[in-house]
C-alpha cells in the first residue's frame, strides 16, 4: 500500500497536478493521513458520513463527489460552519435552481463544481449542452453559491482491455474536462478547479495539461479488476481477506471457506476479463502466492465454495488452513468491515478504523 | 414484517415443530424479540459476533449454524462460561477429532450437531457415508463434547421454479435429516435435535414429522428472490431502501439514484427467474407500488442507474424525488446498514440496531 501511495504521488507530481485522493475506497483516517502526506491535503469523499468523519479527523478541504440534493444541504452547512471547506458537485439545472431559491441562512456560499460527462455516460452534463452554461450562470449569479469549476470521472476506463485503450480514455477525459473549463472561461465564468480522474486514467495519463487535480481512489489497495485492466501489477495488490477452510466436501468436490457474500461482497467485476477468478482468488496466507486454479466459485452469506478439480487440494488445504482471498473490487469488499488489520512484514502491527454508512 | 412473523409461527405450530429463527437476516435484537415472542426462544446465528450480541441481548439458546473450527472455540467457551447455551455444527471428522484432543480447560462440553447434506450440496456429510457415524462416535466418546443431533439446510429450495418443486425439496429435506437421526438412534447414539429449514421449505413443507425445529431466516423481511421462488406474496416484502433521484441523464436516457452497490448490494439472485429486476425494483416511496418498468439496471459504489425507456419518467420522477428500492436479497442488502428505520403506518417510529462483522 505504501508503495502504491508513493507511486501515485510521484506520477501526479511529474504530470503537474494535485492529487485529491478519493477516500471512498479505504474510508479510513489512518490511510487518509498516509495518502495525503507531504501535500496540501484536499480529499474526495462519496458520502456525507465520510465528509463528517474525515473532517472530524482533521481534513478540511473535502470534495463530495456524488451529485448533491437540496435536502442534504443542512448537513453540508453544518460542516461548513464547523470549519470544513466542503465542495459539492451537480449535473442538474433543477438542483442548482432549487439551491438558489433556498433561504439564505447558511454561513457561507455553497461551493459547486459542475459534473461533466467525459465519456462514461453515468452522471454529468455534456459541456456543449446549453444546460451546462445555464447551470454555470445560475450558480455564478446566486448569492448563496460559488462556482468552483468542473469535475468528471472517466469510469469507462474500467472497461478497457489494453493499456493503450486506457491512454485513449485518459486523453478523452482530459480533452472533455479542459474543454468544459475553457467554455466557462470564454463566457467570463470562473473555473479555478478542473478535476478529473479514476485510477486507470491517473496511472496511464501521459498529459494532464489544464487539469488541476486528479481523484483516483482504488489505487491505494488495487484489486483483481485493476490488475485485469492493467492499472497495477500483482505485487501492488494490498488488500486481502483472511479466511479459513471450515470443510472439505469430497462428495461434491469443493472446499468450504468461512468467507462468503458478506466477507467478500458479491462484486464480480473482474469477470469481464477473467471469469475464472470467481468471487476471489485463493492464495497462501503468508506469501499471497495463488493456489493454482483455486478460486471462490460460489458464495452464500457466510460460506465460500472453492471448486476442487485436483483432489491434491484436499491434502494441501486441510480443515483449519488459513488462506487469503484477493477480491475483485477492493472498495466494495472493504465496505463489509469496521476496520483493517495492518500487515507489516508478516505481522499484524495495527488496526485502522473505517467509516461506513451514510 | 409483523404479519410474516405471525404467519411463520402459526405454520410451525400447525406442523408441530419449534421455530428456531435464523437471525442472520435481521441481525437485530429488537427484531429477535418480536420473532421469538411467545415461544421458547432458541435462535440461530451465522457468526460468533451475532452469538455474542444476541447473548448480551438476553438470548440464551443459540445455534451457530456455520461449521465450527477449533481455532474459534475460545470465543465459544467464553460465551458458554457467561451462561449461553451455545450449540455448534460440524461436517468435518478432522474438526471433531481436533476438538476431542483439545485440552479440557472449558467449563462445559461443546454441544455439537452434525451437519448433513440434504441435497443442496454446499456443506454437510451424507448420512450413509461411514464418516457420519464415525463423527458421531468421536463426539459421543469425547469427554469435552456432547452429541446434540443433526442439522441441515435445504438451500437448493432457492433454485426452485414452482411451489410443487419446493414441496419436493421440503419432503427431501425432511426425509434426509430424519434418516440421519434414525441412523444415530439405531446405533445407540443420542439425537435430541433434528434441525432443518430454509424459508421456502418452512413456508411450503406439508409434513415435518421427525423434525424437531426449523430455522428459516429471510421470511422476516422477504425479498424479490423469495417472491420469485414463491415463498411470499408482494405485500409480504417488508424491507426496502429509501433513495432519492439525484440526476436525470437525458442524453443517455436514465435516472441517477443515490443508492448504489453499497446501499443495495451487488446481489442479483432474483435474476435466475426475473433478470428484469436488475439490482432492485423502483417503487413509490409511500405506497411501495412499483413504477412500471423502472429498475436499477447498473450500480457503482454510490450511484444507481435506472434506465428510462419512456421519457415520461423524467417528468414523473424529478430530481429530489424519493423512491423505495425492493432488493433481490434482504440478508445481503441489510448488511450494509448499522440500523433499521421502522416504518409504521407511513411514519418512522423507531430505529432498531444491527450487529455486523464477525
PDB file of C-alpha atoms in Angstrom, chain B residues 198-350:
ATOM      1  CA  UNK B 198     -34.890 -22.628   4.859  1.00  0.00           C
ATOM      2  CA  UNK B 199     -37.618 -20.069   4.235  1.00  0.00           C
ATOM      3  CA  UNK B 200     -39.018 -21.775   1.115  1.00  0.00           C
ATOM      4  CA  UNK B 201     -39.174 -25.222   2.756  1.00  0.00           C
ATOM      5  CA  UNK B 202     -40.576 -23.812   6.006  1.00  0.00           C
ATOM      6  CA  UNK B 203     -43.297 -21.993   4.058  1.00  0.00           C
ATOM      7  CA  UNK B 204     -44.249 -24.983   1.888  1.00  0.00           C
ATOM      8  CA  UNK B 205     -43.477 -28.146   3.880  1.00  0.00           C
ATOM      9  CA  UNK B 206     -46.584 -30.294   4.277  1.00  0.00           C
ATOM     10  CA  UNK B 207     -45.180 -32.729   6.800  1.00  0.00           C
ATOM     11  CA  UNK B 208     -42.376 -32.226   9.296  1.00  0.00           C
ATOM     12  CA  UNK B 209     -42.778 -35.413  11.325  1.00  0.00           C
ATOM     13  CA  UNK B 210     -39.488 -36.301  12.961  1.00  0.00           C
ATOM     14  CA  UNK B 211     -38.083 -32.795  12.587  1.00  0.00           C
ATOM     15  CA  UNK B 212     -37.821 -31.012  15.940  1.00  0.00           C
ATOM     16  CA  UNK B 213     -37.088 -27.458  14.753  1.00  0.00           C
ATOM     17  CA  UNK B 214     -36.969 -25.272  11.633  1.00  0.00           C
ATOM     18  CA  UNK B 215     -34.536 -22.412  11.015  1.00  0.00           C
ATOM     19  CA  UNK B 216     -35.924 -20.068   8.340  1.00  0.00           C
ATOM     20  CA  UNK B 217     -34.346 -16.602   8.235  1.00  0.00           C
ATOM     21  CA  UNK B 218     -35.298 -14.341   5.367  1.00  0.00           C
ATOM     22  CA  UNK B 219     -39.061 -14.805   5.924  1.00  0.00           C
ATOM     23  CA  UNK B 220     -38.834 -11.913   8.394  1.00  0.00           C
ATOM     24  CA  UNK B 221     -38.329  -9.429   5.550  1.00  0.00           C
ATOM     25  CA  UNK B 222     -38.720 -11.456   2.346  1.00  0.00           C
ATOM     26  CA  UNK B 223     -37.295 -10.051  -0.897  1.00  0.00           C
ATOM     27  CA  UNK B 224     -37.540 -10.284  -4.684  1.00  0.00           C
ATOM     28  CA  UNK B 225     -35.830 -13.684  -4.644  1.00  0.00           C
ATOM     29  CA  UNK B 226     -38.372 -15.144  -2.215  1.00  0.00           C
ATOM     30  CA  UNK B 227     -41.158 -13.575  -4.254  1.00  0.00           C
ATOM     31  CA  UNK B 228     -39.705 -15.131  -7.397  1.00  0.00           C
ATOM     32  CA  UNK B 229     -39.469 -18.639  -5.948  1.00  0.00           C
ATOM     33  CA  UNK B 230     -42.970 -18.383  -4.459  1.00  0.00           C
ATOM     34  CA  UNK B 231     -42.173 -18.166  -0.734  1.00  0.00           C
ATOM     35  CA  UNK B 232     -44.114 -14.942  -0.246  1.00  0.00           C
ATOM     36  CA  UNK B 233     -46.521 -12.503  -1.860  1.00  0.00           C
ATOM     37  CA  UNK B 234     -45.685  -8.963  -2.907  1.00  0.00           C
ATOM     38  CA  UNK B 235     -47.402  -7.496   0.166  1.00  0.00           C
ATOM     39  CA  UNK B 236     -45.062  -9.565   2.377  1.00  0.00           C
ATOM     40  CA  UNK B 237     -41.967  -7.622   1.242  1.00  0.00           C
ATOM     41  CA  UNK B 238     -41.004  -5.805   4.428  1.00  0.00           C
ATOM     42  CA  UNK B 239     -37.573  -4.346   3.646  1.00  0.00           C
ATOM     43  CA  UNK B 240     -36.850  -1.532   1.222  1.00  0.00           C
ATOM     44  CA  UNK B 241     -34.106   1.020   0.661  1.00  0.00           C
ATOM     45  CA  UNK B 242     -35.170   4.671   0.638  1.00  0.00           C
ATOM     46  CA  UNK B 243     -33.330   6.538  -2.121  1.00  0.00           C
ATOM     47  CA  UNK B 244     -33.524   9.842  -3.964  1.00  0.00           C
ATOM     48  CA  UNK B 245     -33.255  10.790  -7.611  1.00  0.00           C
ATOM     49  CA  UNK B 246     -30.074  12.871  -7.770  1.00  0.00           C
ATOM     50  CA  UNK B 247     -29.817  13.276 -11.539  1.00  0.00           C
ATOM     51  CA  UNK B 248     -31.582  12.855 -14.856  1.00  0.00           C
ATOM     52  CA  UNK B 249     -29.222  11.889 -17.624  1.00  0.00           C
ATOM     53  CA  UNK B 250     -31.321  12.715 -20.654  1.00  0.00           C
ATOM     54  CA  UNK B 251     -28.525  12.260 -23.188  1.00  0.00           C
ATOM     55  CA  UNK B 252     -28.044   8.646 -22.054  1.00  0.00           C
ATOM     56  CA  UNK B 253     -31.661   8.012 -21.031  1.00  0.00           C
ATOM     57  CA  UNK B 254     -31.503   7.207 -17.336  1.00  0.00           C
ATOM     58  CA  UNK B 255     -32.226   8.434 -13.854  1.00  0.00           C
ATOM     59  CA  UNK B 256     -29.445   8.507 -11.261  1.00  0.00           C
ATOM     60  CA  UNK B 257     -30.217   7.460  -7.686  1.00  0.00           C
ATOM     61  CA  UNK B 258     -28.098   7.974  -4.567  1.00  0.00           C
ATOM     62  CA  UNK B 259     -28.214   4.225  -3.881  1.00  0.00           C
ATOM     63  CA  UNK B 260     -25.528   2.114  -5.462  1.00  0.00           C
ATOM     64  CA  UNK B 261     -23.580  -1.036  -4.723  1.00  0.00           C
ATOM     65  CA  UNK B 262     -23.164  -0.272  -1.005  1.00  0.00           C
ATOM     66  CA  UNK B 263     -26.792   0.735  -0.424  1.00  0.00           C
ATOM     67  CA  UNK B 264     -28.320  -2.160  -2.381  1.00  0.00           C
ATOM     68  CA  UNK B 265     -25.511  -4.751  -2.509  1.00  0.00           C
ATOM     69  CA  UNK B 266     -24.461  -6.410  -5.743  1.00  0.00           C
ATOM     70  CA  UNK B 267     -26.706  -9.409  -5.125  1.00  0.00           C
ATOM     71  CA  UNK B 268     -28.766 -10.227  -8.208  1.00  0.00           C
ATOM     72  CA  UNK B 269     -30.148 -13.553  -7.056  1.00  0.00           C
ATOM     73  CA  UNK B 270     -33.675 -12.881  -8.351  1.00  0.00           C
ATOM     74  CA  UNK B 271     -32.172 -12.834 -11.877  1.00  0.00           C
ATOM     75  CA  UNK B 272     -32.494 -16.585 -12.116  1.00  0.00           C
ATOM     76  CA  UNK B 273     -36.227 -16.014 -12.507  1.00  0.00           C
ATOM     77  CA  UNK B 274     -36.511 -12.307 -13.293  1.00  0.00           C
ATOM     78  CA  UNK B 275     -33.480 -10.623 -14.860  1.00  0.00           C
ATOM     79  CA  UNK B 276     -35.668  -7.560 -15.418  1.00  0.00           C
ATOM     80  CA  UNK B 277     -35.442  -6.563 -11.719  1.00  0.00           C
ATOM     81  CA  UNK B 278     -31.775  -5.592 -12.044  1.00  0.00           C
ATOM     82  CA  UNK B 279     -30.347  -4.601  -8.655  1.00  0.00           C
ATOM     83  CA  UNK B 280     -33.841  -3.792  -7.391  1.00  0.00           C
ATOM     84  CA  UNK B 281     -37.305  -2.574  -8.360  1.00  0.00           C
ATOM     85  CA  UNK B 282     -38.045   1.143  -8.126  1.00  0.00           C
ATOM     86  CA  UNK B 283     -41.267   1.832  -6.189  1.00  0.00           C
ATOM     87  CA  UNK B 284     -43.266   4.775  -4.884  1.00  0.00           C
ATOM     88  CA  UNK B 285     -41.793   5.817  -1.540  1.00  0.00           C
ATOM     89  CA  UNK B 286     -45.175   5.960   0.185  1.00  0.00           C
ATOM     90  CA  UNK B 287     -47.178   3.128  -1.341  1.00  0.00           C
ATOM     91  CA  UNK B 288     -44.451   0.719  -2.452  1.00  0.00           C
ATOM     92  CA  UNK B 289     -46.341   0.430  -5.766  1.00  0.00           C
ATOM     93  CA  UNK B 290     -43.759  -0.276  -8.464  1.00  0.00           C
ATOM     94  CA  UNK B 291     -43.061   2.346 -11.099  1.00  0.00           C
ATOM     95  CA  UNK B 292     -43.880   0.241 -14.149  1.00  0.00           C
ATOM     96  CA  UNK B 293     -40.695  -0.835 -15.903  1.00  0.00           C
ATOM     97  CA  UNK B 294     -38.272   1.025 -13.631  1.00  0.00           C
ATOM     98  CA  UNK B 295     -35.452  -0.934 -12.013  1.00  0.00           C
ATOM     99  CA  UNK B 296     -31.853  -0.290 -11.004  1.00  0.00           C
ATOM    100  CA  UNK B 297     -30.003  -1.521 -14.074  1.00  0.00           C
ATOM    101  CA  UNK B 298     -26.447  -0.738 -13.002  1.00  0.00           C
ATOM    102  CA  UNK B 299     -24.675   0.298  -9.828  1.00  0.00           C
ATOM    103  CA  UNK B 300     -21.377   1.844  -8.933  1.00  0.00           C
ATOM    104  CA  UNK B 301     -20.377   2.436  -5.340  1.00  0.00           C
ATOM    105  CA  UNK B 302     -22.877   5.235  -4.596  1.00  0.00           C
ATOM    106  CA  UNK B 303     -24.774   5.613  -7.884  1.00  0.00           C
ATOM    107  CA  UNK B 304     -27.760   3.580  -9.038  1.00  0.00           C
ATOM    108  CA  UNK B 305     -28.682   3.843 -12.721  1.00  0.00           C
ATOM    109  CA  UNK B 306     -32.355   3.462 -13.705  1.00  0.00           C
ATOM    110  CA  UNK B 307     -32.823   3.046 -17.470  1.00  0.00           C
ATOM    111  CA  UNK B 308     -35.679   5.150 -18.843  1.00  0.00           C
ATOM    112  CA  UNK B 309     -37.472   3.874 -21.945  1.00  0.00           C
ATOM    113  CA  UNK B 310     -40.444   6.196 -21.709  1.00  0.00           C
ATOM    114  CA  UNK B 311     -39.352   9.840 -21.237  1.00  0.00           C
ATOM    115  CA  UNK B 312     -42.480  10.400 -19.125  1.00  0.00           C
ATOM    116  CA  UNK B 313     -40.382   9.007 -16.276  1.00  0.00           C
ATOM    117  CA  UNK B 314     -38.294  12.198 -16.325  1.00  0.00           C
ATOM    118  CA  UNK B 315     -41.451  14.184 -15.586  1.00  0.00           C
ATOM    119  CA  UNK B 316     -42.794  11.756 -13.003  1.00  0.00           C
ATOM    120  CA  UNK B 317     -39.518  11.467 -11.107  1.00  0.00           C
ATOM    121  CA  UNK B 318     -37.866  14.885 -10.964  1.00  0.00           C
ATOM    122  CA  UNK B 319     -34.579  15.352  -9.154  1.00  0.00           C
ATOM    123  CA  UNK B 320     -35.235  15.130  -5.418  1.00  0.00           C
ATOM    124  CA  UNK B 321     -37.997  12.510  -5.703  1.00  0.00           C
ATOM    125  CA  UNK B 322     -37.759   9.846  -3.032  1.00  0.00           C
ATOM    126  CA  UNK B 323     -38.310   6.249  -4.089  1.00  0.00           C
ATOM    127  CA  UNK B 324     -38.083   2.875  -2.382  1.00  0.00           C
ATOM    128  CA  UNK B 325     -35.998   0.076  -3.857  1.00  0.00           C
ATOM    129  CA  UNK B 326     -37.044  -3.513  -3.267  1.00  0.00           C
ATOM    130  CA  UNK B 327     -33.856  -5.580  -3.081  1.00  0.00           C
ATOM    131  CA  UNK B 328     -33.052  -9.001  -4.525  1.00  0.00           C
ATOM    132  CA  UNK B 329     -31.748 -10.451  -1.277  1.00  0.00           C
ATOM    133  CA  UNK B 330     -32.712  -8.840   2.024  1.00  0.00           C
ATOM    134  CA  UNK B 331     -29.959 -10.529   4.093  1.00  0.00           C
ATOM    135  CA  UNK B 332     -27.208  -9.074   1.923  1.00  0.00           C
ATOM    136  CA  UNK B 333     -28.726  -5.641   1.393  1.00  0.00           C
ATOM    137  CA  UNK B 334     -29.461  -5.150   5.105  1.00  0.00           C
ATOM    138  CA  UNK B 335     -25.815  -5.947   5.900  1.00  0.00           C
ATOM    139  CA  UNK B 336     -24.795  -2.560   4.518  1.00  0.00           C
ATOM    140  CA  UNK B 337     -26.594  -0.762   7.341  1.00  0.00           C
ATOM    141  CA  UNK B 338     -25.953  -0.109  11.033  1.00  0.00           C
ATOM    142  CA  UNK B 339     -29.669   0.065  11.868  1.00  0.00           C
ATOM    143  CA  UNK B 340     -33.215  -0.028  10.526  1.00  0.00           C
ATOM    144  CA  UNK B 341     -35.710   2.807  10.286  1.00  0.00           C
ATOM    145  CA  UNK B 342     -39.002   1.265  11.374  1.00  0.00           C
ATOM    146  CA  UNK B 343     -41.921   2.345   9.208  1.00  0.00           C
ATOM    147  CA  UNK B 344     -45.347   2.041  10.759  1.00  0.00           C
ATOM    148  CA  UNK B 345     -48.454   3.449   9.033  1.00  0.00           C
ATOM    149  CA  UNK B 346     -46.296   5.705   6.897  1.00  0.00           C
ATOM    150  CA  UNK B 347     -44.254   7.143   9.757  1.00  0.00           C
ATOM    151  CA  UNK B 348     -40.816   6.266  11.113  1.00  0.00           C
ATOM    152  CA  UNK B 349     -41.498   5.209  14.684  1.00  0.00           C
ATOM    153  CA  UNK B 350     -38.209   3.679  15.823  1.00  0.00           C
TER     154      UNK B 350
END
